[in-house]
Coordinates of N, CA and C in Angstrom, one line a residue:
M1 N 114.7 85.8 99.4 CA 113.4 87.1 100.4 C 114.2 87.6 101.1
L2 N 113.8 89.2 101.8 CA 114.7 89.6 102.6 C 114.6 88.7 104.0
Q3 N 115.9 89.0 104.6 CA 115.5 88.6 106.5 C 115.5 89.8 106.9
V4 N 114.6 89.6 107.9 CA 114.3 90.8 108.8 C 114.1 90.6 110.0
P5 N 115.2 91.3 110.7 CA 115.0 90.8 112.4 C 113.6 91.5 113.2
V6 N 113.3 89.9 113.4 CA 111.8 90.0 114.5 C 112.0 91.6 115.1
G7 N 110.5 92.0 115.1 CA 110.0 93.5 115.8 C 110.8 94.7 114.6
K8 N 111.9 94.1 113.5 CA 112.0 95.6 113.2 C 112.0 95.3 111.5
I9 N 111.0 97.1 111.3 CA 110.1 97.0 110.3 C 111.3 98.1 109.0
R10 N 111.6 97.4 108.5 CA 112.5 98.9 107.5 C 111.6 98.9 106.2
W11 N 111.8 100.1 105.9 CA 111.3 100.8 104.5 C 111.4 99.7 103.5
I12 N 112.1 99.6 103.1 CA 112.5 98.3 102.0 C 111.2 97.4 102.2
D13 N 111.0 96.9 103.5 CA 110.0 96.1 104.1 C 108.6 96.3 103.4
D14 N 108.5 97.7 104.0 CA 107.0 98.4 103.4 C 106.7 98.3 101.6
V15 N 107.5 98.8 101.3 CA 107.6 98.4 99.8 C 107.9 97.3 99.5
V16 N 108.4 96.4 99.6 CA 108.0 94.9 99.3 C 106.5 94.3 99.5
A17 N 106.0 94.6 100.6 CA 104.7 93.9 101.0 C 103.7 94.8 100.1
A18 N 104.0 96.1 99.9 CA 102.9 96.6 99.1 C 102.9 96.2 98.0
L19 N 104.1 95.8 97.4 CA 103.9 95.6 96.2 C 103.5 94.0 95.9
Q20 N 103.5 93.1 96.8 CA 103.1 92.0 97.0 C 101.6 92.4 97.1
T21 N 100.9 93.1 98.0 CA 99.7 93.0 98.1 C 99.0 93.4 96.5
L22 N 99.7 94.8 95.6 CA 99.5 94.9 94.3 C 99.8 93.8 93.2
N23 N 99.6 92.5 93.8 CA 99.8 91.5 92.7 C 101.3 91.9 91.7
G24 N 102.4 92.2 92.6 CA 103.5 92.4 92.1 C 103.9 93.3 91.4
Q25 N 103.3 94.0 90.8 CA 103.5 95.4 89.5 C 102.6 96.7 90.1
A26 N 103.2 97.7 90.1 CA 102.0 98.5 89.9 C 102.8 100.4 89.9
T27 N 101.9 101.0 89.7 CA 102.6 102.6 89.0 C 103.4 103.0 91.1
L28 N 104.0 104.2 90.5 CA 104.1 104.5 91.6 C 103.5 105.0 92.6
H29 N 102.2 105.9 92.2 CA 101.3 106.6 93.2 C 100.5 104.8 93.9
R30 N 100.4 104.2 93.4 CA 99.7 103.0 93.8 C 100.5 102.4 94.7
I31 N 101.7 102.4 94.5 CA 102.8 101.8 95.5 C 102.9 102.7 97.0
Y32 N 102.9 104.2 96.5 CA 103.0 104.9 97.9 C 101.1 104.9 98.5
T33 N 100.4 104.7 97.8 CA 98.8 104.8 98.6 C 99.2 103.7 99.3
Q34 N 100.0 102.2 98.6 CA 99.3 101.2 99.9 C 100.5 101.3 101.0
V35 N 101.8 102.2 100.4 CA 102.9 101.8 101.5 C 101.9 103.0 103.1
E36 N 101.7 104.1 102.8 CA 100.8 104.8 103.8 C 100.0 104.2 104.3
K37 N 99.0 103.0 103.5 CA 97.8 102.5 104.2 C 98.3 101.3 105.1
Q38 N 99.6 100.9 104.7 CA 100.0 99.6 105.6 C 100.8 100.5 106.9
R39 N 101.4 101.5 106.7 CA 101.9 102.4 107.7 C 101.2 102.7 108.4
S40 N 99.7 103.6 108.3 CA 98.6 104.2 108.6 C 98.3 102.8 109.6
E41 N 98.1 101.9 108.6 CA 97.5 100.7 110.0 C 98.0 100.1 111.2
A42 N 99.2 100.4 111.0 CA 100.2 100.0 111.7 C 100.7 100.4 113.3
R43 N 100.2 101.6 112.5 CA 99.9 103.3 113.5 C 101.4 103.3 113.7
R44 N 102.7 103.7 112.3 CA 103.8 104.1 112.5 C 103.8 105.5 111.3
T45 N 105.3 106.0 111.4 CA 105.1 107.2 111.5 C 104.9 107.4 109.5
L46 N 104.1 108.7 109.4 CA 104.0 108.9 107.7 C 105.1 110.4 107.5
P47 N 106.1 109.8 107.1 CA 106.7 111.8 107.3 C 106.2 112.3 106.1
K48 N 106.3 113.6 105.8 CA 106.2 114.4 104.5 C 106.8 113.8 103.1
N49 N 108.4 113.3 103.6 CA 109.4 112.6 102.8 C 108.3 111.3 101.9
L50 N 107.2 110.9 102.3 CA 107.2 109.2 102.6 C 107.5 109.0 100.6
Q51 N 106.9 109.8 100.2 CA 107.3 109.4 98.2 C 108.5 109.1 98.0
A52 N 109.8 110.4 98.6 CA 110.9 110.3 98.0 C 111.6 108.7 98.7
I53 N 111.2 108.3 100.0 CA 111.7 107.4 100.5 C 111.4 106.3 100.1
V54 N 109.9 106.0 99.2 CA 109.8 104.9 98.8 C 110.5 104.8 97.5
R55 N 110.7 106.2 96.8 CA 111.7 105.9 95.7 C 112.9 105.1 95.6
R56 N 113.8 105.9 96.3 CA 114.5 105.6 97.3 C 114.7 104.4 97.3
S57 N 114.1 103.7 98.0 CA 113.9 102.0 98.3 C 113.8 101.3 97.1
L58 N 113.2 101.9 96.2 CA 113.3 100.6 95.2 C 113.9 101.0 94.2
E59 N 115.2 102.1 94.0 CA 115.9 102.4 93.3 C 117.1 102.0 93.4
E60 N 117.5 101.9 94.8 CA 118.3 101.8 95.3 C 118.6 99.5 95.6
Q61 N 117.3 99.2 95.6 CA 117.0 97.8 95.2 C 117.1 97.4 93.8
S62 N 117.1 98.1 93.1 CA 117.6 97.7 91.9 C 118.2 97.8 90.8
S63 N 119.2 96.7 90.0 CA 120.0 97.3 89.4 C 119.7 97.8 87.9
D64 N 118.4 97.7 88.1 CA 117.6 99.3 86.7 C 118.2 100.2 86.9
S65 N 118.7 100.9 88.1 CA 119.1 102.4 88.5 C 120.7 102.2 89.0
E66 N 120.7 103.7 88.5 CA 122.0 104.3 88.8 C 122.3 104.1 90.3
A67 N 121.3 104.0 90.9 CA 121.3 104.4 92.7 C 121.5 103.4 93.1
F68 N 121.7 101.9 92.2 CA 121.5 100.8 93.2 C 122.9 100.2 94.0
K69 N 122.3 99.6 95.3 CA 123.7 99.7 96.3 C 124.3 98.2 95.9
G70 N 124.3 97.2 94.8 CA 125.0 96.0 94.9 C 124.4 94.8 95.2
R71 N 123.5 95.1 96.2 CA 123.3 94.1 97.2 C 121.8 93.4 96.7
D72 N 120.7 93.4 97.1 CA 119.4 92.6 97.0 C 118.9 93.3 95.8
D73 N 119.0 92.7 94.8 CA 118.6 93.2 93.5 C 116.3 93.0 93.5
L74 N 115.7 93.7 94.0 CA 114.6 93.1 94.1 C 113.1 93.5 93.2
F75 N 113.6 94.7 92.3 CA 112.7 95.1 92.0 C 113.5 95.6 90.4
E76 N 112.6 95.9 89.4 CA 112.6 96.0 87.9 C 111.7 97.3 87.7
H77 N 112.3 97.7 87.4 CA 111.9 99.4 86.7 C 111.3 98.6 85.3
V78 N 109.7 99.1 84.7 CA 108.8 98.2 84.0 C 109.0 99.4 82.8
R79 N 108.7 100.7 83.4 CA 108.9 102.0 82.5 C 108.6 102.8 83.2
R80 N 108.6 104.4 82.8 CA 108.6 105.5 84.0 C 107.5 105.4 84.8
G81 N 108.0 105.4 85.8 CA 106.5 105.8 87.0 C 106.2 104.0 87.4
E82 N 106.8 103.2 86.8 CA 105.9 101.7 87.0 C 107.3 100.8 87.6
W83 N 106.9 99.6 88.7 CA 107.8 98.8 89.3 C 107.1 97.8 89.2
R84 N 108.1 96.4 89.6 CA 107.4 95.2 89.5 C 108.6 94.7 90.9
L85 N 108.2 93.7 91.3 CA 108.9 92.4 92.3 C 109.7 91.2 90.9
R86 N 110.8 91.2 91.5 CA 111.8 90.8 90.5 C 111.4 89.0 90.7

């Protein structure tokens, strides 16, 4: 589990929370929608590039991706456009 500093919510935290809400697995569309809902309800920013940020977060934290940063391996790429928590 990720250790998050108190008061600091990162994009990766939003993506993990979205997937947890979506029973651990979902299409990108459902993940985008859930992240947007969470951020809106918390009155946080909704940048125009939200979808790109979500995809980057998934890819950088998945050993299934060439963009993997080599740290927390949180996500599994199920098939095109679908991800789940490891």
